[in-house]
Structures are given as C-alpha cells and as structure tokens.
C-alpha cells in the first residue's frame, strides 16, 4: 500500500532564502505526482504536476523534481517571500486502474520577513 | 468563475444529530470526491463519484453517505455524527478521475461534541 511522507512537518526560514521541501513515497509504480499549496480557509491549489516519465517541472520560482527509483520528490522554492507561507502538500497518483491520490501530511512553511 | 462551493464553512453539532455538508461545482465536471483532513495525516478520501448516480467508497467511508442525483451537486451526509468525525472536510472535482486539474472547495471545519 502506497505511503507518502513529508519531512519536515514544519519549517521556518527568513525571507529571501532558497529552500527545499521533501516528499517520499514507498511504491514507485506511480502515474504522476503533484504538489499543492494549502492556505487556511482557501482550499488547495495545484502548484506543479510531474508525470511519471518526467524528472522535473518548473513554474516561476518553484521547481519540482521526481526520482521514481528512490521514491522521492523535492519542491525547491527560490528567493522565498512571506507570501509563500502556507502548507505544502505532496500527492501521488497510483499507476493502477484506480488512479487513487495518496496524500502526504504536508509541510507547514513560515517565511519570516 | 470556475469554482467548487462548499457549505457551511464551519459547523458545530452534537453527537447523533444528522447533518449535510453541501458541495456544488459549476464546471460540468464528471468526477467529484470528498476528503477529510486530520492533523498529522494526509487527506483521506471518503467517497467519490465518477458521474451522476455513480458513487463509490474511498478509504474511510464508515459513518458517511453521499448522493449524486445531479452532475453539479455532491452532498456529504452524516446521519449520526460522532466525535471522531470532527475534522476538516474538502470537496473536490475534476473533469475525469485522473485529471491533473483538481479543484477544491474552501473546506468545512466540523466539530462534533
């Protein structure tokens, strides 16, 4: 059964720093992996999607990588800003016919001005 | 504006008092689902629906009911709520099950006393 783990659970860094959030998964037979952002009272927003055949995706200051063989993904945030403060969730979609999304518990990120 | 609307945002109730959380989407999506989010855990799927009149259990369906009589609406029903159903609930929709474009409602914080 797929398990998704995000470490650390919380992270606080000064504004301007580059940072990396980690996501690991136990079953490498995935369809894709997505990173989401969760803001209190605003639901979840998709940030980046990496297909199983891809190694990375970029959007603005965000870069997500995928290493299926090691069961790891990272979300790199460059030049962090206070507006980046949120909880970041990783979700893995299974490669079987169910296509179920399995979620990590998230990393709560605080960017200090 | 494309959106998923959940109501209410906050709900406090007592054990055993039936309640319904509504979810409506205006994007003509076929796939809709309900998740619950608890501290330290990833989102867990409660029920999902592939289309009208087609619903199925997710990972944690016990104590919940759903219906899909119309394409746009997917209410979550707790017939006899218990304290262990205190949680943050999200409704989500997408054009089809494995679509990368997943839209979330703003969430319903439920407290069962």
mmCIF file of C-alpha atoms in Angstrom, chain B residues 11-50:
data_model
loop_
_atom_site.group_PDB
_atom_site.id
_atom_site.type_symbol
_atom_site.label_atom_id
_atom_site.label_comp_id
_atom_site.label_asym_id
_atom_site.label_seq_id
_atom_site.Cartn_x
_atom_site.Cartn_y
_atom_site.Cartn_z
ATOM 1 C CA UNK B 11 -20.266 23.648 11.775
ATOM 2 C CA UNK B 12 -20.576 22.705 15.424
ATOM 3 C CA UNK B 13 -23.033 19.976 16.255
ATOM 4 C CA UNK B 14 -23.774 17.318 18.841
ATOM 5 C CA UNK B 15 -23.434 13.583 18.664
ATOM 6 C CA UNK B 16 -26.241 11.912 16.743
ATOM 7 C CA UNK B 17 -27.734 14.981 15.078
ATOM 8 C CA UNK B 18 -27.922 14.387 11.334
ATOM 9 C CA UNK B 19 -26.176 16.914 9.150
ATOM 10 C CA UNK B 20 -25.419 17.564 5.500
ATOM 11 C CA UNK B 21 -22.463 19.371 4.002
ATOM 12 C CA UNK B 22 -23.228 20.624 0.520
ATOM 13 C CA UNK B 23 -20.864 20.730 -2.434
ATOM 14 C CA UNK B 24 -21.576 22.228 -5.834
ATOM 15 C CA UNK B 25 -19.367 22.762 -8.894
ATOM 16 C CA UNK B 26 -20.075 24.899 -11.957
ATOM 17 C CA UNK B 27 -17.569 23.334 -14.355
ATOM 18 C CA UNK B 28 -19.607 20.400 -15.634
ATOM 19 C CA UNK B 29 -17.121 18.013 -14.068
ATOM 20 C CA UNK B 30 -17.917 14.332 -14.055
ATOM 21 C CA UNK B 31 -15.697 13.386 -11.105
ATOM 22 C CA UNK B 32 -16.327 14.588 -7.571
ATOM 23 C CA UNK B 33 -14.971 13.426 -4.243
ATOM 24 C CA UNK B 34 -14.915 14.095 -0.533
ATOM 25 C CA UNK B 35 -11.839 14.128 1.679
ATOM 26 C CA UNK B 36 -11.214 14.601 5.345
ATOM 27 C CA UNK B 37 -8.058 16.133 6.746
ATOM 28 C CA UNK B 38 -6.848 15.454 10.268
ATOM 29 C CA UNK B 39 -3.733 16.819 11.998
ATOM 30 C CA UNK B 40 -0.622 14.852 11.135
ATOM 31 C CA UNK B 41 -2.382 12.844 8.444
ATOM 32 C CA UNK B 42 -2.700 13.279 4.729
ATOM 33 C CA UNK B 43 -6.064 13.881 3.115
ATOM 34 C CA UNK B 44 -8.100 10.701 3.130
ATOM 35 C CA UNK B 45 -10.814 10.033 0.603
ATOM 36 C CA UNK B 46 -14.267 9.337 1.992
ATOM 37 C CA UNK B 47 -16.365 8.797 -1.135
ATOM 38 C CA UNK B 48 -16.093 9.596 -4.789
ATOM 39 C CA UNK B 49 -18.393 9.772 -7.773
ATOM 40 C CA UNK B 50 -17.445 9.103 -11.385
#
